[in-house]
Tab-separated table of C-alpha atoms and ligand atoms in Angstrom:
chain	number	residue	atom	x	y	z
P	238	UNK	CA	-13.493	23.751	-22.210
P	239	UNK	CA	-11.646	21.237	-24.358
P	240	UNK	CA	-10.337	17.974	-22.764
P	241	UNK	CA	-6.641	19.166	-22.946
P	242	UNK	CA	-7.813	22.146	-21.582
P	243	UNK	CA	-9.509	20.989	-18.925
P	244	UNK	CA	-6.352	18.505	-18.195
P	245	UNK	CA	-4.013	21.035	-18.526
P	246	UNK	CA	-6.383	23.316	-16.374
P	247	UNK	CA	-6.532	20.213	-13.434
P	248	UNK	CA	-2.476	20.321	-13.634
P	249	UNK	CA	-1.633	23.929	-12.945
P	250	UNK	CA	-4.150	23.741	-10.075
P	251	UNK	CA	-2.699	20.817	-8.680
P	252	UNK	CA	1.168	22.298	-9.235
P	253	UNK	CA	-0.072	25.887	-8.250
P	254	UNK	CA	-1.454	24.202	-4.321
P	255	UNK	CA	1.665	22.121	-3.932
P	256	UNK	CA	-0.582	18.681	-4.389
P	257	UNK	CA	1.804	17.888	-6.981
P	258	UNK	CA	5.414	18.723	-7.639
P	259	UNK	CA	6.713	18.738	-11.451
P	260	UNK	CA	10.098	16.635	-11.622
P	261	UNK	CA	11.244	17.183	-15.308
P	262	UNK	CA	9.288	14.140	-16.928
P	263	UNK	CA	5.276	13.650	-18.109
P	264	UNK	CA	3.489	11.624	-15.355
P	265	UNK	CA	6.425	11.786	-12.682
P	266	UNK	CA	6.043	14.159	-9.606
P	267	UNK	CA	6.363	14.328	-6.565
P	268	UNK	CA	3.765	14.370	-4.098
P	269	UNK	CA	2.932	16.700	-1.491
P	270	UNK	CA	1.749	16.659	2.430
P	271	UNK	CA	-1.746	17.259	1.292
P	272	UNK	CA	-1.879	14.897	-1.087
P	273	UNK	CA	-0.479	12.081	1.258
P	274	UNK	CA	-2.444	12.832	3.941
P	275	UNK	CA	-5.571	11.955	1.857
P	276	UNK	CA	-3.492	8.852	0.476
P	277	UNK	CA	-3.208	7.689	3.802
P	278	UNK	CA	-6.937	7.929	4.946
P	279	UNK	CA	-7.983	6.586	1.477
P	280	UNK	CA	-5.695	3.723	1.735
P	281	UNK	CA	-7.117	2.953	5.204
P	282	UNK	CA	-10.494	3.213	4.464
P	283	UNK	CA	-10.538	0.541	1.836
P	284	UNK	CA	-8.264	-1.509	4.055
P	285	UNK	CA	-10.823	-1.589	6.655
P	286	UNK	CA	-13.542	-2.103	3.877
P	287	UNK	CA	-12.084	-5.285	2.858
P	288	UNK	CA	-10.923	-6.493	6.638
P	289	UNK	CA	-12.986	-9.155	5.854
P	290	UNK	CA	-11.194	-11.742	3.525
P	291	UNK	CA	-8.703	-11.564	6.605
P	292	UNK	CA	-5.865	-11.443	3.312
P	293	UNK	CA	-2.201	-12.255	4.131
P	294	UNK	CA	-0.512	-8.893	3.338
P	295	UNK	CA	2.422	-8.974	1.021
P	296	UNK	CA	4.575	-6.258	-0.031
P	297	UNK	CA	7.157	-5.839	-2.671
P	298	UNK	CA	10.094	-3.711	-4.700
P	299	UNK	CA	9.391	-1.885	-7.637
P	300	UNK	CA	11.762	-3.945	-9.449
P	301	UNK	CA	10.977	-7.564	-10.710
P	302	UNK	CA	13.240	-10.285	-11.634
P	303	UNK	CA	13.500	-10.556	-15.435
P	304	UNK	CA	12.751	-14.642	-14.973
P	305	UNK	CA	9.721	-13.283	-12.692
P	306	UNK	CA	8.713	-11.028	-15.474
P	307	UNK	CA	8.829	-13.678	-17.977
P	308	UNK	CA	6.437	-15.810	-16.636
P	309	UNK	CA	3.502	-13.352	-16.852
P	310	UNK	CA	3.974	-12.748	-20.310
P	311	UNK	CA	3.623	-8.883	-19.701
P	312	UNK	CA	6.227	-8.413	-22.279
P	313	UNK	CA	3.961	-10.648	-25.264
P	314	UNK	CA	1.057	-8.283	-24.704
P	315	UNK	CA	1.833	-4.694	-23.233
P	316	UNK	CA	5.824	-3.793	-24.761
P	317	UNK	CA	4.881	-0.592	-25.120
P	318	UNK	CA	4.632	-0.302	-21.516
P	319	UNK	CA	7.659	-1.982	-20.732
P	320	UNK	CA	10.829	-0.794	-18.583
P	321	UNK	CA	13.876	-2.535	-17.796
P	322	UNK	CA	16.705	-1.582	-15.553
P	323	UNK	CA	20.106	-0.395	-17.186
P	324	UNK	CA	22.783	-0.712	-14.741
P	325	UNK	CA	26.846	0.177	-15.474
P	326	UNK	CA	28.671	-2.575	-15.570
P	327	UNK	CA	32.143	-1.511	-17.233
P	328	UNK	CA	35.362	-1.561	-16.518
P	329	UNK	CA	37.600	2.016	-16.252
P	330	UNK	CA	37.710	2.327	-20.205
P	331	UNK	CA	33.838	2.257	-20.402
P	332	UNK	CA	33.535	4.690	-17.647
P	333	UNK	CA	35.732	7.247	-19.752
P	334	UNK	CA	33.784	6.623	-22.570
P	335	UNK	CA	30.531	7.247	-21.062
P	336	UNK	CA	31.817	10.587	-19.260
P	337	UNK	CA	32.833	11.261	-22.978
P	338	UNK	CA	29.362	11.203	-24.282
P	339	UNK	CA	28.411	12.821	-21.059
P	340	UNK	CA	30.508	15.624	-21.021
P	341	UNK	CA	28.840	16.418	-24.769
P	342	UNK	CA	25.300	15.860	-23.615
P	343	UNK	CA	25.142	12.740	-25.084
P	344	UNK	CA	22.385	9.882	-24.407
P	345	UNK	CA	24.906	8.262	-22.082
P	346	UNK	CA	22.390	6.032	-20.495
P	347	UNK	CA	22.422	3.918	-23.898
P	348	UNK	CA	26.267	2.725	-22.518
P	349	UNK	CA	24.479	0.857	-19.808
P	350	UNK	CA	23.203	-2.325	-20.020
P	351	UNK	CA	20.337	-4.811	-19.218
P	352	UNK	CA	20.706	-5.337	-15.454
P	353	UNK	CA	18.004	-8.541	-14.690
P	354	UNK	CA	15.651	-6.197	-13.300
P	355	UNK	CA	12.245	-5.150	-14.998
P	356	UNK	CA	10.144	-2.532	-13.823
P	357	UNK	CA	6.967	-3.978	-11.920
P	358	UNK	CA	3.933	-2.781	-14.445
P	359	UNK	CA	1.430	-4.560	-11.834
P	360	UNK	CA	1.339	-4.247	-7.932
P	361	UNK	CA	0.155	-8.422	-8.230
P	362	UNK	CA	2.703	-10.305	-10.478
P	363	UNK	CA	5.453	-10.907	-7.531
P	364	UNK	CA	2.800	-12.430	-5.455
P	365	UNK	CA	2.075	-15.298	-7.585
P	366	UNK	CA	5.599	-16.323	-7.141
P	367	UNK	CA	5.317	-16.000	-3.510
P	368	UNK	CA	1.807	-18.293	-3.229
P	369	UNK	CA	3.245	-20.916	-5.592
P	370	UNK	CA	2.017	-24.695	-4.068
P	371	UNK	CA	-1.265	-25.838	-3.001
P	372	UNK	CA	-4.026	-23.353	-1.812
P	373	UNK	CA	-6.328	-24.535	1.256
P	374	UNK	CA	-9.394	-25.339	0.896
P	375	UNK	CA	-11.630	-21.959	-0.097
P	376	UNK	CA	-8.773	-20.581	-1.384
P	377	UNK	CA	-6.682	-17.462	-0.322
P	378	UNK	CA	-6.565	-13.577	-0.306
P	379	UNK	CA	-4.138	-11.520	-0.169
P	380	UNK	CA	-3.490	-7.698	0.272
P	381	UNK	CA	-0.595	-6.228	-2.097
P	382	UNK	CA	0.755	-2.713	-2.218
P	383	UNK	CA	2.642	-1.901	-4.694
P	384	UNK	CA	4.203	1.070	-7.289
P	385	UNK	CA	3.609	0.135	-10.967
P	386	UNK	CA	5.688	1.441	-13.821
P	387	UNK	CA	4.224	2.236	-17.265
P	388	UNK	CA	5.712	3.935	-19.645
P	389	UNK	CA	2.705	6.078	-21.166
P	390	UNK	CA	3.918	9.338	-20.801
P	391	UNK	CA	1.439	12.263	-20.568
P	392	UNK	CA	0.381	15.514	-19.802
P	393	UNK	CA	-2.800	13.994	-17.966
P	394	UNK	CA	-2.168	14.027	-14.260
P	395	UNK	CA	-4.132	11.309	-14.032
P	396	UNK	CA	-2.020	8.901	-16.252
P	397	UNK	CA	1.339	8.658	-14.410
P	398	UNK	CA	4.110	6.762	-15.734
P	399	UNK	CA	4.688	5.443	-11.806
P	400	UNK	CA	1.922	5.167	-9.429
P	401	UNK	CA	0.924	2.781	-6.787
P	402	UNK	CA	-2.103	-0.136	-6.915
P	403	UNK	CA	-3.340	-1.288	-3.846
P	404	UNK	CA	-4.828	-4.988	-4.739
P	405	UNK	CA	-6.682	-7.307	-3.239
P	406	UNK	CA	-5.966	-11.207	-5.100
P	407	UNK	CA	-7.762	-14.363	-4.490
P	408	UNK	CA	-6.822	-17.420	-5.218
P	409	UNK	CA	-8.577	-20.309	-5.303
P	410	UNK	CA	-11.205	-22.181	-7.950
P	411	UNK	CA	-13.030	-20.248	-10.939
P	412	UNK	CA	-15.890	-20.046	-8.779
P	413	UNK	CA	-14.063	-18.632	-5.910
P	414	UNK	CA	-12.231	-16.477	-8.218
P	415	UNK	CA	-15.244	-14.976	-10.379
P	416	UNK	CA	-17.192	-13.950	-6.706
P	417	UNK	CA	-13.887	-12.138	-5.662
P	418	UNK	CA	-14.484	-10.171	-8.035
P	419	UNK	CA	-17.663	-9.642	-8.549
P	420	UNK	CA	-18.437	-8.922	-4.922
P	421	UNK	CA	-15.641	-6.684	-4.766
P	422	UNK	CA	-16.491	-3.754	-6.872
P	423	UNK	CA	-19.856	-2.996	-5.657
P	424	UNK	CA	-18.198	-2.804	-2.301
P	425	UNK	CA	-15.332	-0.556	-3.766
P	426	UNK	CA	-18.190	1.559	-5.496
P	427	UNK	CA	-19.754	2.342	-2.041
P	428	UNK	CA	-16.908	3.474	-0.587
P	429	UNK	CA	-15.590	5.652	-2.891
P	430	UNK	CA	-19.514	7.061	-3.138
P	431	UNK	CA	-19.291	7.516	0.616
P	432	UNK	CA	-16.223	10.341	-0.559
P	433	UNK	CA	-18.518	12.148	-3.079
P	434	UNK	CA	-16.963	10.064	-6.324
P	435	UNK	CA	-19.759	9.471	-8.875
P	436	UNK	CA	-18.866	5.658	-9.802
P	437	UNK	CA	-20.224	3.123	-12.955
P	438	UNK	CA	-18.709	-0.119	-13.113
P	439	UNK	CA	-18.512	-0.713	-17.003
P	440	UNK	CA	-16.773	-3.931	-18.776
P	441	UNK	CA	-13.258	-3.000	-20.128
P	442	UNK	CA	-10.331	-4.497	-21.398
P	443	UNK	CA	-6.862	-3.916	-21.219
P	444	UNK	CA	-4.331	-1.680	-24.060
P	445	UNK	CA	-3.118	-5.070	-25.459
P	446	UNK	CA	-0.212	-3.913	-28.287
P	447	UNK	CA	-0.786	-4.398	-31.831
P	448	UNK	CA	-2.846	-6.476	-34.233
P	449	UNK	CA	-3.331	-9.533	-32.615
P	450	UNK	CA	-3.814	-7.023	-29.354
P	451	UNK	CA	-6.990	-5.734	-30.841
P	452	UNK	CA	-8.396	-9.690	-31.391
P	453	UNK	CA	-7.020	-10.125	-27.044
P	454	UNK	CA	-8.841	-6.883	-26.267
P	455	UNK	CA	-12.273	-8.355	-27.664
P	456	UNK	CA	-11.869	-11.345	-26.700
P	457	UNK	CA	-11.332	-9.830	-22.720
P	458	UNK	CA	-14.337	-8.038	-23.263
P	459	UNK	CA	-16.624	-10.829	-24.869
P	460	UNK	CA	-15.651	-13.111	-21.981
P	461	UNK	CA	-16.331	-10.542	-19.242
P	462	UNK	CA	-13.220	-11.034	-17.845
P	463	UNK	CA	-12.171	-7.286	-16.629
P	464	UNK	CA	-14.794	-4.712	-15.025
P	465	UNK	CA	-13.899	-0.995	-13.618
P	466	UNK	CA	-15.146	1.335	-11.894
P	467	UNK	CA	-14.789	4.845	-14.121
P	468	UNK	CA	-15.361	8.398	-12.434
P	469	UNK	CA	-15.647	12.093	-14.345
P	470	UNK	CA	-13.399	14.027	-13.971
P	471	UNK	CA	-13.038	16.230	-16.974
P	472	UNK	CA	-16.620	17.125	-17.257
P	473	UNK	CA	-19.620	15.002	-18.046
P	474	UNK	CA	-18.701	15.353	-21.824
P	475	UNK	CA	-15.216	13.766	-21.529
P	476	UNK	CA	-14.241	10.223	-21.301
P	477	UNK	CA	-14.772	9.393	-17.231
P	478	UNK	CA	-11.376	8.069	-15.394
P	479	UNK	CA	-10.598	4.445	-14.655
P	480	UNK	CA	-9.839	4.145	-11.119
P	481	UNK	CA	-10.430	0.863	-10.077
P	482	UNK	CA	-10.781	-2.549	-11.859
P	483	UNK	CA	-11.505	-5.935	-10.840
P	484	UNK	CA	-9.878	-8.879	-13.536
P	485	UNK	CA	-10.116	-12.646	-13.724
P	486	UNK	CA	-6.925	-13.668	-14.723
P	487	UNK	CA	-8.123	-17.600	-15.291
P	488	UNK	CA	-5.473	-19.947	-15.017
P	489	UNK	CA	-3.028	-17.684	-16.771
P	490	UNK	CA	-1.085	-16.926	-13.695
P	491	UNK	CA	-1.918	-20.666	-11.668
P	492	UNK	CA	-0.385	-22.384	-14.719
P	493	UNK	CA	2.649	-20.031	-15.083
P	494	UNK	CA	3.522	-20.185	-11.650
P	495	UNK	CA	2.386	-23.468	-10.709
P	496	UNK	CA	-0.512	-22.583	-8.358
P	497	UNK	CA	-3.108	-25.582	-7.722
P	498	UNK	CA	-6.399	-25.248	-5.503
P	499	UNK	CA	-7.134	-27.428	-2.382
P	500	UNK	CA	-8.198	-30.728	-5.322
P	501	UNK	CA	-5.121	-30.485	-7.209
P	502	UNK	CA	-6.261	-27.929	-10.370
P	503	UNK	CA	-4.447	-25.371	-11.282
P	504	UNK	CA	-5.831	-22.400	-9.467
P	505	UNK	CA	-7.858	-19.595	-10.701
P	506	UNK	CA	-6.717	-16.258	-9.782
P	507	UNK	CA	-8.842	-12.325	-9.699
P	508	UNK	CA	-7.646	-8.804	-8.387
P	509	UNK	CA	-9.356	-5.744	-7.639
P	510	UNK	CA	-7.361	-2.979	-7.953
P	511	UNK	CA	-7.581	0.736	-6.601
P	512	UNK	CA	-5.008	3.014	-8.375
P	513	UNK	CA	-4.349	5.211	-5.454
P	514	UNK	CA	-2.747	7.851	-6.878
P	515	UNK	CA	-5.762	8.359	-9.836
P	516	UNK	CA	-8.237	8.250	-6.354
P	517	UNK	CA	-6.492	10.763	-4.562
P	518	UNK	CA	-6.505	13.223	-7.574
P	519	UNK	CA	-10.399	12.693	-8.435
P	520	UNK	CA	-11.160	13.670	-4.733
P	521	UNK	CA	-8.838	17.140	-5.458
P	522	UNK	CA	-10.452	17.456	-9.152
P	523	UNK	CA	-13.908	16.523	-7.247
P	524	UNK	CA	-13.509	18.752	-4.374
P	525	UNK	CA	-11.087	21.120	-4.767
P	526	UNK	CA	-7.512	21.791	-3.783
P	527	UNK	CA	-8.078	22.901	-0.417
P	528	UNK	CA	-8.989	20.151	2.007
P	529	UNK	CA	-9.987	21.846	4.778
P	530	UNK	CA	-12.489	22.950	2.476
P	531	UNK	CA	-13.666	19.352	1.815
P	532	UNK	CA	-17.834	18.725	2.372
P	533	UNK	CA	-18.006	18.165	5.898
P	534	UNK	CA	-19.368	14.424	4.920
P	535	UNK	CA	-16.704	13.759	2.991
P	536	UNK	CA	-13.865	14.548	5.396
P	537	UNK	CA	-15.354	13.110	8.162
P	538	UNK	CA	-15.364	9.817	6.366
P	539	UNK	CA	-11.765	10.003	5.704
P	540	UNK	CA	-10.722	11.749	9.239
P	541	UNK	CA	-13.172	9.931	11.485
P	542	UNK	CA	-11.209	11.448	14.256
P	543	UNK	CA	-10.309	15.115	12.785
A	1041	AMP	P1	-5.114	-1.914	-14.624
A	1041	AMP	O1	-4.230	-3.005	-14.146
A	1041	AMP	O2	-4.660	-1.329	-15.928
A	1041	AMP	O3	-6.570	-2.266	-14.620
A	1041	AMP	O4	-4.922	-0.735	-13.583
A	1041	AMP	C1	-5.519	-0.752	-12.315
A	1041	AMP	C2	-5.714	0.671	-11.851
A	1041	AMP	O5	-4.437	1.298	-11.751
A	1041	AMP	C3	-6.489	1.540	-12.832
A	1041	AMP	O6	-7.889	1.410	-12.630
A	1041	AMP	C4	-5.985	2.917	-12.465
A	1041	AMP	O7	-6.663	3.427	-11.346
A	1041	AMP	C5	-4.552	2.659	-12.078
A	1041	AMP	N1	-3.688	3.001	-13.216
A	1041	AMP	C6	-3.445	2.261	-14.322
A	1041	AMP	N2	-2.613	2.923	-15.152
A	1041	AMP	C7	-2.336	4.110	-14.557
A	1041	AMP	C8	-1.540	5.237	-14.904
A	1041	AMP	N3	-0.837	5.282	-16.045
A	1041	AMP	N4	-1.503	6.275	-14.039
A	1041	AMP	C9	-2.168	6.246	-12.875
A	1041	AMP	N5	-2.933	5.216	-12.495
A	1041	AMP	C10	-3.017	4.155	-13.314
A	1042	ZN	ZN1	-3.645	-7.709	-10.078
């Protein structure tokens, strides 16, 4: 089977049991019992998997502050996945006019405007605004939570344009930072090898934009600065699925948001990431929609308790 096949095959399966629910727009749905039910026991598993950096949990709104957003820089490097917020903010004359364009299935949305609000593309950013000061001594982790907005549309199923990351960030020096991550994806590889995922942890980089993106990209790459963990799902012949990655950010975000470590640097940050929603549909395209019907290993890892 081709690739689209074989993703357009893995969508009708997962619309036909109900995992997913079609809402009118590529890599939007909604998402059934079954599917959260599995969300649920993945998301605890990997909780309890990294119980041990004892991380301060955070949790925050899809939406970011524009100022917020400008301090990452998201905008310099990834516009193309980029969303802002248009809200209405006329007056009774604008209102007619946009009922106008409305009423002749016009784009009326384009009579809204910028409302200070960006769509969060990354489950991490708000934190670093949160942790802003002086770090103890070791440094800090934290547990974020978060729905991500990218606007990649697609018929893939397993490229959303919202989903949910569930990260955990350290903070601290580059040396603290750099064994974050490393030690965290070998632990992240076990578990999701404990639920039947066949896992490689290659070197990647991120879809920097343009030109100058490409020199960013190699640059990531040459510096070992982003791993992930990649799974099959479309057959051994396709291109295997990111669903995890683990990045050293440097000082990028410690300098924009004025984060120093226990001696007065500017802190080093690193975040593993699990993109929940791309876990939960490898375990259907892995084991089928039916979980009662899940290898007895398998769902007794996830439902210790039936
Ligand atoms: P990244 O920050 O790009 O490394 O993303 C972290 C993780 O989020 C990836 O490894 C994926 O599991 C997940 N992810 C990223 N983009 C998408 C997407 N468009 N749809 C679903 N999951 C995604
Ligand atoms: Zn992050």
């Amino acid at each position: 089977m081709s690739l689209d096949g074989a993703v357009a095959d893995l969508r009708r399966r997962l619309l036909a049991a109900g995992v997913l629910a079609e809402l009118g727009e590529p890599g939007v749905f909604g998402l059934g019992g079954a599917f959260t039910r599995v969300f649920d026991a993945v998301d605890a598993l990997y909780v309890a998997a990294f119980a041990h950096l004892r991380a301060d949990v955070w949790r925050f709104p899809p939406v970011e502050p524009r100022s917020l957003f400008e301090r990452t820089d998201y905008v310099a490097s990834f516009p193309q996945l980029t969303g802002s917020i248009g809200v209405f903010a006329g007056g009774a004359a604008e209102h007619a006019e946009l009922l106008r364009v409305r009423a002749e299935d016009g784009r009326w949305e384009d009579l809204l405007v910028p409302g200070g609000l960006m769509m969060g593309p990354a489950a991490c950013h708000p934190l670093y605004a949160v942790i802003g000061g002086t770090l103890p001594v070791g440094g800090r982790n934290y547990d974020v939570l978060g729905s991500c907005f990218r606007h990649e549309p697609s018929p893939d199923p397993m490229r959303l344009q919202s989903f949910r990351m569930h990260e955990f960030v350290h903070a601290g020096t580059a040396a603290s930072a750099t064994a974050h991550r490393d030690e965290a994806l070998p632990r992240l590889a076990a578990m999701l090898g404990s639920l039947g995922l066949e896992v490689a942890d290659v070197p990647a980089n991120d879809p920097f934009f343009g030109r100058t993106g490409k020199i960013l990209a190699s640059n990531q790459r040459h510096q070992a600065l982003k791993f992930e963990l990649v799974t099959p799902v479309y057959g051994d012949d396709a291109p295997p699925v990111a669903i995890a990655s683990a990045n050293y950010h440097e000082d990028h975000f410690g300098t924009a948001f004025g984060i120093f470590d226990a001696e007065g640097g500017v802190a080093r940050t690193a975040c593993v990431g699990l993109g929940m929603e791309r876990t939960v549909l490898a375990l259907f395209a892995r084991h089928g929609m039916t979980t009662s019907e899940w290898p007895e290993p398998v769902r007794s890892v996830l439902w210790p308790h039936g």
